[in-house]
CSV table of C-alpha atoms in Angstrom, one decimal:
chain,number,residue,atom,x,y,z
A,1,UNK,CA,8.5,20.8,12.2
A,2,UNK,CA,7.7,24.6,11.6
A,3,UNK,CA,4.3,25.5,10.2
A,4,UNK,CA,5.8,26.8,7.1
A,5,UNK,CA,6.8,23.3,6.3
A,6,UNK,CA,3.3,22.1,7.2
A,7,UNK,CA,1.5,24.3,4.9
A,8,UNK,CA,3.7,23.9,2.0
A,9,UNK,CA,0.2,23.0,-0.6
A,10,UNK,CA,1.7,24.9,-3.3
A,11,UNK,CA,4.5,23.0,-3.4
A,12,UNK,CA,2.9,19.7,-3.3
A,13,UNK,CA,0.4,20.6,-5.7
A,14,UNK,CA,4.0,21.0,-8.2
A,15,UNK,CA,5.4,18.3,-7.3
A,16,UNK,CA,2.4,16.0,-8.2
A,17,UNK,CA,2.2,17.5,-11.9
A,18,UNK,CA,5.4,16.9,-12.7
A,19,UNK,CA,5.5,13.3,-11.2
A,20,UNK,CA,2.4,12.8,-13.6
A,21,UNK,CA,4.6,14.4,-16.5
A,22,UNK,CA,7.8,12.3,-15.6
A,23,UNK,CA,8.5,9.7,-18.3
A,24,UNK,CA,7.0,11.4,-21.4
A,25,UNK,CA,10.1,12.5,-23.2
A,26,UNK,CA,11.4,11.5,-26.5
A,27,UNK,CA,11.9,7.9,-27.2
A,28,UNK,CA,15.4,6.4,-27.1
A,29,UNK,CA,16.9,3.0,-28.4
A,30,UNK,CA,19.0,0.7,-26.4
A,31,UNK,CA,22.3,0.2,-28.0
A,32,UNK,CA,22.6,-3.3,-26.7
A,33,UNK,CA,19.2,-5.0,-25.7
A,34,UNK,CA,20.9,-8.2,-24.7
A,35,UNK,CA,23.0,-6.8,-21.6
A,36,UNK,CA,19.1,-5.6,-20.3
A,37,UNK,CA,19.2,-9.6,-19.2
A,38,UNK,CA,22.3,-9.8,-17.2
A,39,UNK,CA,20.4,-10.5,-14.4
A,40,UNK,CA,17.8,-12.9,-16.0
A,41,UNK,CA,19.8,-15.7,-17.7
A,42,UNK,CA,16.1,-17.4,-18.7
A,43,UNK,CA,15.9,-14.5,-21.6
A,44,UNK,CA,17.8,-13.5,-24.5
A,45,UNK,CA,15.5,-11.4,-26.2
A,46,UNK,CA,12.6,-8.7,-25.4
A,47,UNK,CA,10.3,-10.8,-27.2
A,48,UNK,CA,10.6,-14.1,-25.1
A,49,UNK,CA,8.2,-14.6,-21.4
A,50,UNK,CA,10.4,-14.0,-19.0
A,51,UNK,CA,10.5,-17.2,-16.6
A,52,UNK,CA,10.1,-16.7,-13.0
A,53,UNK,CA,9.0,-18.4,-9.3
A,54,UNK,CA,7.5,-17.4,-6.5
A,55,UNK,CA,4.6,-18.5,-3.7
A,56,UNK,CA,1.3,-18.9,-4.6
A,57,UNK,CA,-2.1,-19.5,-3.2
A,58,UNK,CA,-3.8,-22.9,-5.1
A,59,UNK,CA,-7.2,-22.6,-3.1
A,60,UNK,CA,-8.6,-20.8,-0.6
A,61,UNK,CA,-7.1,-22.5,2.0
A,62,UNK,CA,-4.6,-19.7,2.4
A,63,UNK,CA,-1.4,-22.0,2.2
A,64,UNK,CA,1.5,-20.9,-0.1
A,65,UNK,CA,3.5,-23.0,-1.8
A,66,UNK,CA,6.7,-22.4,-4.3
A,67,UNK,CA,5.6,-22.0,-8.0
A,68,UNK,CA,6.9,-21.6,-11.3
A,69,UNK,CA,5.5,-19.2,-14.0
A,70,UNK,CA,5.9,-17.2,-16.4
A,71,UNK,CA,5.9,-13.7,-17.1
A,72,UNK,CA,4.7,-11.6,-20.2
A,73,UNK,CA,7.9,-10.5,-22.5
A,74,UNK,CA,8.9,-7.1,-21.6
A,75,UNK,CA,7.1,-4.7,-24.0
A,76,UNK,CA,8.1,-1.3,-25.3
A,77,UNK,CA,7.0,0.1,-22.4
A,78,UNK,CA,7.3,-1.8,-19.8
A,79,UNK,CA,10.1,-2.2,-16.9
A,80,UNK,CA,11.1,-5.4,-16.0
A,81,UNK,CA,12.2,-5.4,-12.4
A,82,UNK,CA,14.4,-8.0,-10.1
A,83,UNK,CA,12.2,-8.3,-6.7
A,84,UNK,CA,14.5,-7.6,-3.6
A,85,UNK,CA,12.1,-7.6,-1.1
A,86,UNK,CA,7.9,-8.2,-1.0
A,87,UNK,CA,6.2,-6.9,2.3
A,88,UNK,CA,2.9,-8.8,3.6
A,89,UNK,CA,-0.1,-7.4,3.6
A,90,UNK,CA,-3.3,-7.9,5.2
A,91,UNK,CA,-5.0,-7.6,2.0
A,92,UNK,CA,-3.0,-10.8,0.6
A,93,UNK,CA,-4.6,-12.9,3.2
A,94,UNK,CA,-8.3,-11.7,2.6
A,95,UNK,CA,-8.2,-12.4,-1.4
A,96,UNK,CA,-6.3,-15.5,-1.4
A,97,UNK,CA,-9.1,-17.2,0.7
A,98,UNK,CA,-11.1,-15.6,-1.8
A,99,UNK,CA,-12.9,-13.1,1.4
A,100,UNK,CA,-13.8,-10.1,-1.3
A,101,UNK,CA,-15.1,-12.6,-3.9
A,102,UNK,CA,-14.1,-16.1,-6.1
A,103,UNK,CA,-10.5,-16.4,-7.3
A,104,UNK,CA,-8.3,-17.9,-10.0
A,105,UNK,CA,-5.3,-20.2,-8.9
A,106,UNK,CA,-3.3,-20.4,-8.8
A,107,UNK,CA,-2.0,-16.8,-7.7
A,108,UNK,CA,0.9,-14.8,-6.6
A,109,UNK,CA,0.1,-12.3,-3.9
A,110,UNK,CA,2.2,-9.3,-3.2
A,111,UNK,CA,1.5,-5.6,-3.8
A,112,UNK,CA,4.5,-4.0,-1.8
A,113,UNK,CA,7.3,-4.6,-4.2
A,114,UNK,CA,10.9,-3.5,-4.1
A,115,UNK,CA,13.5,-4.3,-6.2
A,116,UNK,CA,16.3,-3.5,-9.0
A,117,UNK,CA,15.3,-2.8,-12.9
A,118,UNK,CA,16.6,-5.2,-14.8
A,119,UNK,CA,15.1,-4.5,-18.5
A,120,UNK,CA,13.4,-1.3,-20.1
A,121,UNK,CA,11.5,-1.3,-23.6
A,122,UNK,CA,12.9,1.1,-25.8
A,123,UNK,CA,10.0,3.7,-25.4
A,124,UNK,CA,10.7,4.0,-21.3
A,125,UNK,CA,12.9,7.0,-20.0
A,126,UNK,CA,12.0,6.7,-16.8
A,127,UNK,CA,14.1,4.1,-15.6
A,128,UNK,CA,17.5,2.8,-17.1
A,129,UNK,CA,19.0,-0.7,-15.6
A,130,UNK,CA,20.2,-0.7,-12.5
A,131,UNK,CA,17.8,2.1,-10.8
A,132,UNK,CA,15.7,0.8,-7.8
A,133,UNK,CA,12.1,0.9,-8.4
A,134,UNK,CA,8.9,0.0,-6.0
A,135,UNK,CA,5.4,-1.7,-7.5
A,136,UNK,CA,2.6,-1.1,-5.1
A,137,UNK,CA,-1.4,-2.0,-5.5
A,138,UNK,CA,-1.6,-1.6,-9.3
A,139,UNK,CA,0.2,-2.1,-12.2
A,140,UNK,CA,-1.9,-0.6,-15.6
A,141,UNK,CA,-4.9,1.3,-16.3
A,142,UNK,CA,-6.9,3.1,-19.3
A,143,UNK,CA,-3.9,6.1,-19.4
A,144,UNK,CA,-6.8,8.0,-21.3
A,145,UNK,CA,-9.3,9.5,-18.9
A,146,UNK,CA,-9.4,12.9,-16.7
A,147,UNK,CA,-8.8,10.9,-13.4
A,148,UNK,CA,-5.8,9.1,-15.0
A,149,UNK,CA,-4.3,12.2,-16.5
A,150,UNK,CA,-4.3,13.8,-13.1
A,151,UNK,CA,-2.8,10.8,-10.9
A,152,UNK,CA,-6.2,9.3,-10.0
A,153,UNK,CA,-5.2,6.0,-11.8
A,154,UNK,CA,-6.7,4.3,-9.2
A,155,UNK,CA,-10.4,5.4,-10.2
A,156,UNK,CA,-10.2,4.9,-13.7
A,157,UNK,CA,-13.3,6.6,-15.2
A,158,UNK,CA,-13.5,3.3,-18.1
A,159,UNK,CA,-12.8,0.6,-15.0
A,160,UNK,CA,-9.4,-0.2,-16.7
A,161,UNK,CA,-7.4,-0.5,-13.1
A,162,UNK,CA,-5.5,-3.3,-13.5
A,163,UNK,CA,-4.5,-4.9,-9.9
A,164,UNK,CA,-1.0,-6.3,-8.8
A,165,UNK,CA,-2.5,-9.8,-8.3
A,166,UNK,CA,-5.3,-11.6,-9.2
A,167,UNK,CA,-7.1,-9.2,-12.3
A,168,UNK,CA,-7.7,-10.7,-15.6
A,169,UNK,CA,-4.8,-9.9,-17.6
A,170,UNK,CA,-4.7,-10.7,-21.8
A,171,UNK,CA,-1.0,-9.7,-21.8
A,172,UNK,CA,-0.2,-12.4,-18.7
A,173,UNK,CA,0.7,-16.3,-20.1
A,174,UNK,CA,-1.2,-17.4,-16.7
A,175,UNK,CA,-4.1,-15.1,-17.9
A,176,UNK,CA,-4.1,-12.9,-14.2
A,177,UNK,CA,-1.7,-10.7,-12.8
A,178,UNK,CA,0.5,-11.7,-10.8
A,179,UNK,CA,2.1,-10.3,-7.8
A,180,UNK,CA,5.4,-9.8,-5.6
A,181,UNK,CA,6.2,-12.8,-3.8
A,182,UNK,CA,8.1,-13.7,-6.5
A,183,UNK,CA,11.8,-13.2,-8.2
A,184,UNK,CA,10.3,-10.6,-10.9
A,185,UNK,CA,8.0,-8.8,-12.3
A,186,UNK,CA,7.1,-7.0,-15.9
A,187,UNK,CA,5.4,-4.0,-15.7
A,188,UNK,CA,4.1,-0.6,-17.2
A,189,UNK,CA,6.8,2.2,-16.5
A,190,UNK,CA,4.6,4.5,-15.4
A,191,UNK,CA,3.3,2.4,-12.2
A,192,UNK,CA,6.7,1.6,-10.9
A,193,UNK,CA,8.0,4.9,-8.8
A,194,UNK,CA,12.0,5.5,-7.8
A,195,UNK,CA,13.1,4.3,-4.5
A,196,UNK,CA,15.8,6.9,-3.2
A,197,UNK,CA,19.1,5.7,-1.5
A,198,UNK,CA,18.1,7.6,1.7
A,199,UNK,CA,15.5,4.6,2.3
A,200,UNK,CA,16.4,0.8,2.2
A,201,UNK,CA,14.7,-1.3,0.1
A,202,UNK,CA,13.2,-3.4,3.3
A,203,UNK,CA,11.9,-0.2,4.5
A,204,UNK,CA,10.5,0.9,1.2
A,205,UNK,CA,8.7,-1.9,0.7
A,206,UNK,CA,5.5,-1.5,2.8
A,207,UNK,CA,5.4,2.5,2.0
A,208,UNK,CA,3.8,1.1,-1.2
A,209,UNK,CA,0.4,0.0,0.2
A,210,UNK,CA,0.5,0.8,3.5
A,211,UNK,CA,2.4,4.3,3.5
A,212,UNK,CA,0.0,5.4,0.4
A,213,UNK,CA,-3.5,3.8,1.6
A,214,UNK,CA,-2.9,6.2,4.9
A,215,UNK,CA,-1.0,8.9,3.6
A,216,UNK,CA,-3.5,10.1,0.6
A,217,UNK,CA,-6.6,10.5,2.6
A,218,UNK,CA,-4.3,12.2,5.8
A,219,UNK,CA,-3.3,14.7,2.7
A,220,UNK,CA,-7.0,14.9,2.0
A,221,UNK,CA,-7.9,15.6,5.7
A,222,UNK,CA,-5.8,18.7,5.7
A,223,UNK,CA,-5.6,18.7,9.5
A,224,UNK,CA,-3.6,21.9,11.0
A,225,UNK,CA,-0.1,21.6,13.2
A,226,UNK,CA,-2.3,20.7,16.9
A,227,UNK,CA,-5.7,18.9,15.5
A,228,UNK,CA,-6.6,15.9,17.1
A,229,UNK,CA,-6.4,12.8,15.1
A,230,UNK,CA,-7.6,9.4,15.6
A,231,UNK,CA,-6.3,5.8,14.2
A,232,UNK,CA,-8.0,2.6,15.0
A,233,UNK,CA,-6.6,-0.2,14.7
A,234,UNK,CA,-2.6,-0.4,14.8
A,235,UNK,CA,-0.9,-3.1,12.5
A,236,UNK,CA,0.7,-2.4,9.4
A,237,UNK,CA,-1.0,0.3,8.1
A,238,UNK,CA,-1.8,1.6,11.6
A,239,UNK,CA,1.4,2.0,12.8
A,240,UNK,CA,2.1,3.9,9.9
A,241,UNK,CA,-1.1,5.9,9.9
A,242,UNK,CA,0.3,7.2,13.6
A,243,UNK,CA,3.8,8.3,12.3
A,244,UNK,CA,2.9,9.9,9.4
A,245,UNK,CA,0.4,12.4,11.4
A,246,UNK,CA,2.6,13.0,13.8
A,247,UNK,CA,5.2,13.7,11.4
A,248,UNK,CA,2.4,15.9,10.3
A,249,UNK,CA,2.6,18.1,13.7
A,250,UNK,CA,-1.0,16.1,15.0
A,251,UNK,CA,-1.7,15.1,18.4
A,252,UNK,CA,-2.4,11.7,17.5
A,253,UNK,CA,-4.6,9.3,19.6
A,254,UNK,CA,-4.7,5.4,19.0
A,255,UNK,CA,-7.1,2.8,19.5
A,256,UNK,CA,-6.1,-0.8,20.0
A,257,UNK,CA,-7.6,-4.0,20.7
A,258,UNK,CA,-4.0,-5.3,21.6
A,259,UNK,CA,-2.7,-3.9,25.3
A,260,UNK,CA,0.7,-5.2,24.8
A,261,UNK,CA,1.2,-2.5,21.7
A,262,UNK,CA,0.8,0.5,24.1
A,263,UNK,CA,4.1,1.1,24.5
A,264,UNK,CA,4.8,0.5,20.9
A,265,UNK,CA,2.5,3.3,19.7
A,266,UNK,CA,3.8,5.9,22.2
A,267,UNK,CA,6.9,5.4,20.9
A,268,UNK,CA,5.2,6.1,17.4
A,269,UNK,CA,4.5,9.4,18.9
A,270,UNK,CA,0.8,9.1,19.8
A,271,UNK,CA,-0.2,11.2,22.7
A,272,UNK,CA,-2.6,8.8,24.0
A,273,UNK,CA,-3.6,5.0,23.3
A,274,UNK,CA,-6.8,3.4,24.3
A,275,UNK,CA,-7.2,0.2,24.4
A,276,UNK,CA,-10.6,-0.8,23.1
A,277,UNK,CA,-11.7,-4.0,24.8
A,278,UNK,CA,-15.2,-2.6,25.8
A,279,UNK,CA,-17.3,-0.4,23.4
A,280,UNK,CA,-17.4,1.5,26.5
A,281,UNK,CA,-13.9,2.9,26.5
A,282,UNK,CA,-14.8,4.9,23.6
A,283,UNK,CA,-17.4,7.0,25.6
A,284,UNK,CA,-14.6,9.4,27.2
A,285,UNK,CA,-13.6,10.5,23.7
A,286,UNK,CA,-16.6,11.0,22.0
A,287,UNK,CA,-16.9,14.3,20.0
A,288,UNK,CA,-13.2,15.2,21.0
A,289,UNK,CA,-11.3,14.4,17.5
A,290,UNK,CA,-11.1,17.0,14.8
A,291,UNK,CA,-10.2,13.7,12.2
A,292,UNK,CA,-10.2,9.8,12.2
A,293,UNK,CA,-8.9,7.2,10.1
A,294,UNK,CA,-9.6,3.5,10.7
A,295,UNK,CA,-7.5,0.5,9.3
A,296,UNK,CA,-9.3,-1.8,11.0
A,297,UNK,CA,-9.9,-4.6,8.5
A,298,UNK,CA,-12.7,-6.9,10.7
A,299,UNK,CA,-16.4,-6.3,10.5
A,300,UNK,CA,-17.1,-3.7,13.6
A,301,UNK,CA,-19.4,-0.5,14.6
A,302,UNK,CA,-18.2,2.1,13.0
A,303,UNK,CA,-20.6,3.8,14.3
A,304,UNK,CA,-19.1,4.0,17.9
A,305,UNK,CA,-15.8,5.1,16.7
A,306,UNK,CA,-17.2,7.6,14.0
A,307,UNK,CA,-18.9,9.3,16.7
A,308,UNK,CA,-15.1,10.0,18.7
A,309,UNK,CA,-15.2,12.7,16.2
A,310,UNK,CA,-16.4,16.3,16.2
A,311,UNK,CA,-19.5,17.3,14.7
A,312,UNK,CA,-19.0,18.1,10.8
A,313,UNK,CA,-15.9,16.1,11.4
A,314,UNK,CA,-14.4,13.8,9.0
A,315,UNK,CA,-13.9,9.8,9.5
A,316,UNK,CA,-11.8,7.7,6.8
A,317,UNK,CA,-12.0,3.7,6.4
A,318,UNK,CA,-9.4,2.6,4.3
A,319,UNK,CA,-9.3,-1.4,6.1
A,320,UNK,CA,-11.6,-3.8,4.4
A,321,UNK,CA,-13.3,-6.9,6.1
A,322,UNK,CA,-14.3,-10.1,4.8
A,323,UNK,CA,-17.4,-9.2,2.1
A,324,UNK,CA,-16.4,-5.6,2.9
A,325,UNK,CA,-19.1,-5.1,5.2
A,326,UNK,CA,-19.3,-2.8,8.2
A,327,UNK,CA,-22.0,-2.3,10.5
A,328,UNK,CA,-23.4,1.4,10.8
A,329,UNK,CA,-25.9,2.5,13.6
A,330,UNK,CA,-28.1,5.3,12.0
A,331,UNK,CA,-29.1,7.0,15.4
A,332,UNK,CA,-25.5,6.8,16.0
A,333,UNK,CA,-24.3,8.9,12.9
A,334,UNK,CA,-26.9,11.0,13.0
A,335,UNK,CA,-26.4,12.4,16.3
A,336,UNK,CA,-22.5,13.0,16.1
A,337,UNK,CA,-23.4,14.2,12.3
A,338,UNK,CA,-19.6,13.0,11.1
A,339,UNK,CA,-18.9,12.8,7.5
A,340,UNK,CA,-18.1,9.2,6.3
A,341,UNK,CA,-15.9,8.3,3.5
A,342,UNK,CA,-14.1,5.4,2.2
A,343,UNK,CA,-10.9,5.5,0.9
A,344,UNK,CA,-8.9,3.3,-1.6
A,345,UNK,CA,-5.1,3.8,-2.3
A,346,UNK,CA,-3.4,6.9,-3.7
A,347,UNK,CA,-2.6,7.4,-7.4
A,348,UNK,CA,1.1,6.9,-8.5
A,349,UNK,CA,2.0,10.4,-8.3
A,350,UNK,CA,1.3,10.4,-4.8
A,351,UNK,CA,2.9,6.9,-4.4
A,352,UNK,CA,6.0,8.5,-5.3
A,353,UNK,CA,5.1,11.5,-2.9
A,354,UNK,CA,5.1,9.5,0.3
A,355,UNK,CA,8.1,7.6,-0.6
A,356,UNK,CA,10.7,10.7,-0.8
A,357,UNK,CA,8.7,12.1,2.1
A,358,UNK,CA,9.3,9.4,4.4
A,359,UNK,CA,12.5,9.0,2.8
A,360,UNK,CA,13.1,12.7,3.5
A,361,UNK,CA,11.6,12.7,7.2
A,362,UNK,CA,12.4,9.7,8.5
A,363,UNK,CA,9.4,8.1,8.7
A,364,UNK,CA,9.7,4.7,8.3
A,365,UNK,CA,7.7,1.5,8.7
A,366,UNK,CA,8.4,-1.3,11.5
A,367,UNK,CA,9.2,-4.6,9.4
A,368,UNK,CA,10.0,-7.6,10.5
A,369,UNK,CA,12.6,-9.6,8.0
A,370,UNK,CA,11.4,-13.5,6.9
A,371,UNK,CA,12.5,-15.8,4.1
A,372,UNK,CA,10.1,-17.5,1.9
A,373,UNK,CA,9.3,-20.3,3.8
A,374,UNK,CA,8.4,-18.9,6.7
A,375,UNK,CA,5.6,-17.1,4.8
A,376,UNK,CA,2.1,-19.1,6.1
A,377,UNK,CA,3.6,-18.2,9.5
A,378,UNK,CA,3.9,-14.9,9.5
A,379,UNK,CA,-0.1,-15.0,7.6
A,380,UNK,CA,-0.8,-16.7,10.5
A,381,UNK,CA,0.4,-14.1,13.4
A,382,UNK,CA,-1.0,-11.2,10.7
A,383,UNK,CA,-4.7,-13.0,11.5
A,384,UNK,CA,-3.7,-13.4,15.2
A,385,UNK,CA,-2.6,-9.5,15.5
A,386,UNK,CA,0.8,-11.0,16.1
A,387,UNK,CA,3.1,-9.1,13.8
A,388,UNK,CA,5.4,-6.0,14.8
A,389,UNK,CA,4.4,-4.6,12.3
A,390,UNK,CA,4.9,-5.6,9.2
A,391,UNK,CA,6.4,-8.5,7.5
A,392,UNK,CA,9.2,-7.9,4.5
A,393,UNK,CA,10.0,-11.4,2.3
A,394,UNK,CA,13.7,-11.5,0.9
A,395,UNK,CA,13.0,-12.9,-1.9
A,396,UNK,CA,16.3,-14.2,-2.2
A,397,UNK,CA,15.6,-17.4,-0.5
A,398,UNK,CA,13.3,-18.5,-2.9
């Protein structure tokens, strides 16, 4: 990659507003509503719920079994989409045991959603039936305020962020939203994106949590073509964390708790891997990274890893432990003087950034293809650091 094509802000900067613009043209009416359910034989009009199933948590036990629900009626500006393919997240795992705080049940996990439109309210010009369409971490919002009038949907000035799974929802007949291991899914046009041809839906899938949660604050970083970046922790978003910088033109170094990935992340591209099973084998680096990003999502020091990087240096965590607490050394931090920040998702602007660009340079996430009863399993091998690297549902075996 040339350095023209590295530095191309302008560019991205344009291609942001008019993602934020897309899908603000004139209304148009459908000339035949009732083919919009072709693929959903349990509706015959926009006003009914449209029935679906899925697997859902009923406690905090973290078990999934197969449920039936119901979904709201597809409004006039909603897109009601067929789910293809659901990846697994870390994230699922933490909030159905109920890890960041009390939950309803029962509830449908899922925010990496791919799949086929199969319904549009008659205000959406976005998508027409039959287009391919991804639903990543959230799914409405106020629509009103500065930050989501400039793709910052995700910080919502009036707290109106409305979650895939688990938020209180008046429009939902279970009274939550619900989320992607499931057949379908009704939602707000403007927080589904286009998945291009050039990218399978399996592949697609995980770009919408795990591509976006790494790539937005990598964008923010605004590392050069050389600079020496640091991910900790290599699973799902991990993995992608590495490909994505060195897609980026940085010498990427990785740090792992799991030896037998080494290989993996070279072949990632990283320039160097250590394998963290001392605090001790972060000495050697300390002070040599321009950036670092951690995904890690267990209570550790981030102390000792922060202070890998240069002084006035930048360190990102964007993984989230149970509670969401980390454990910061003050002594520690104030000696490498690195500037810490926490990072949430990306707005869907950006969402739909980081799909055409991986779609466009090949970068593409490591998945692992299950059905749906082999879900709990694969939760259990996420906890375990067993999965390579991360875990897409075909939701036609439901």
């Amino acid at each position: 990659m040339s350095e023209n094509q590295f530095n191309r802000k302008s560019s991205r900067r344009e291609f942001i507003q008019k993602t934020a613009l897309a899908g603000a043209g004139a209304s148009v009416l459908l000339s035949n509503p009732a083919t919009l359910f072709a693929n959903n034989s349990n509706s015959s009009n926009m006003e009914q719920n449209i029935k679906s199933k899925g697997y859902a948590a009923f406690d905090t036990s973290g078990k999934l079994q197969p449920w039936e629900f119901e979904r709201r009626a597809v409004g006039d500006n909603d897109v009601l989409i067929d789910v293809k393919y659901a990846s697994i997240c870390h994230s699922d795992i933490h909030q159905m045991k109920g890890h960041w705080g009390p939950q309803q049940y029962p509830q449908v996990p899922g925010h990496e959603i791919v799949g086929i439109v199969a319904a549009v309210g008659k205000n959406v010009t976005k998508f027409k039936v039959g287009d391919r369409a991804g639903v990543g971490c959230m799914v409405d919002s106020c629509m009103a305020c500065d930050n989501c009038n400039h793709g910052d949907e995700h910080y919502c000035e009036n707290g109106q962020t409305l979650f895939t799974y688990g938020y209180p929802d008046k429009t939902s007949p279970t009274g939550i939203t619900q989320g992607g291991y499931s057949k379908n899914i009704v939602v707000r046009d403007h927080f589904a994106v286009h998945i291009p041809e050039h990218i399978s839906m399996q592949e697609a899938a995980p770009l919408l949590c795990a591509g976006i949660t790494t790539y937005s604050p990598l964008m923010k970083a605004d590392f050069k073509i050389g600079d020496k970046v640091g991910v900790a922790g290599i699973g799902g978003l991990g993995h992608m964390a590495v490909k994505l910088a060195v897609s980026k033109g940085a010498e990427v170094y990785a740090f792992t708790t799991s030896a037998d990935k080494v290989d993996d992340i070279k072949s990632f591209g990283a320039k160097e891997v250590i394998v963290v099973d001392s605090p001790k084998k972060l000495q050697p680096m300390r002070g040599k990274l321009d950036y670092m990003i951690s995904t890690i999502p267990y209570a550790y020091d981030i102390s000792s890893y922060a202070s890998c990087v240069k002084p006035d240096g930048h360190y990102t965590q964007v993984g989230v432990p149970v509670g969401g607490q980390l454990t910061i050394n003050t002594f520690s931090l104030m000696f490498s003087r690195v500037n810490l920040n926490v990072s949430l998702i990306g707005g869907i602007p950006e969402t739909q950034e980081v799909v055409h660009y991986c779609a466009d340079n090949g970068v593409k996430p490591e998945i692992q293809m299950i059905s749906g009863d082999q879900i709990n399993e694969a939760w259990e091998n996420v906890v375990n650091k067993k999965a390579r690297y991360r875990y897409v549902i075909d939701t036609a075996t439901f």
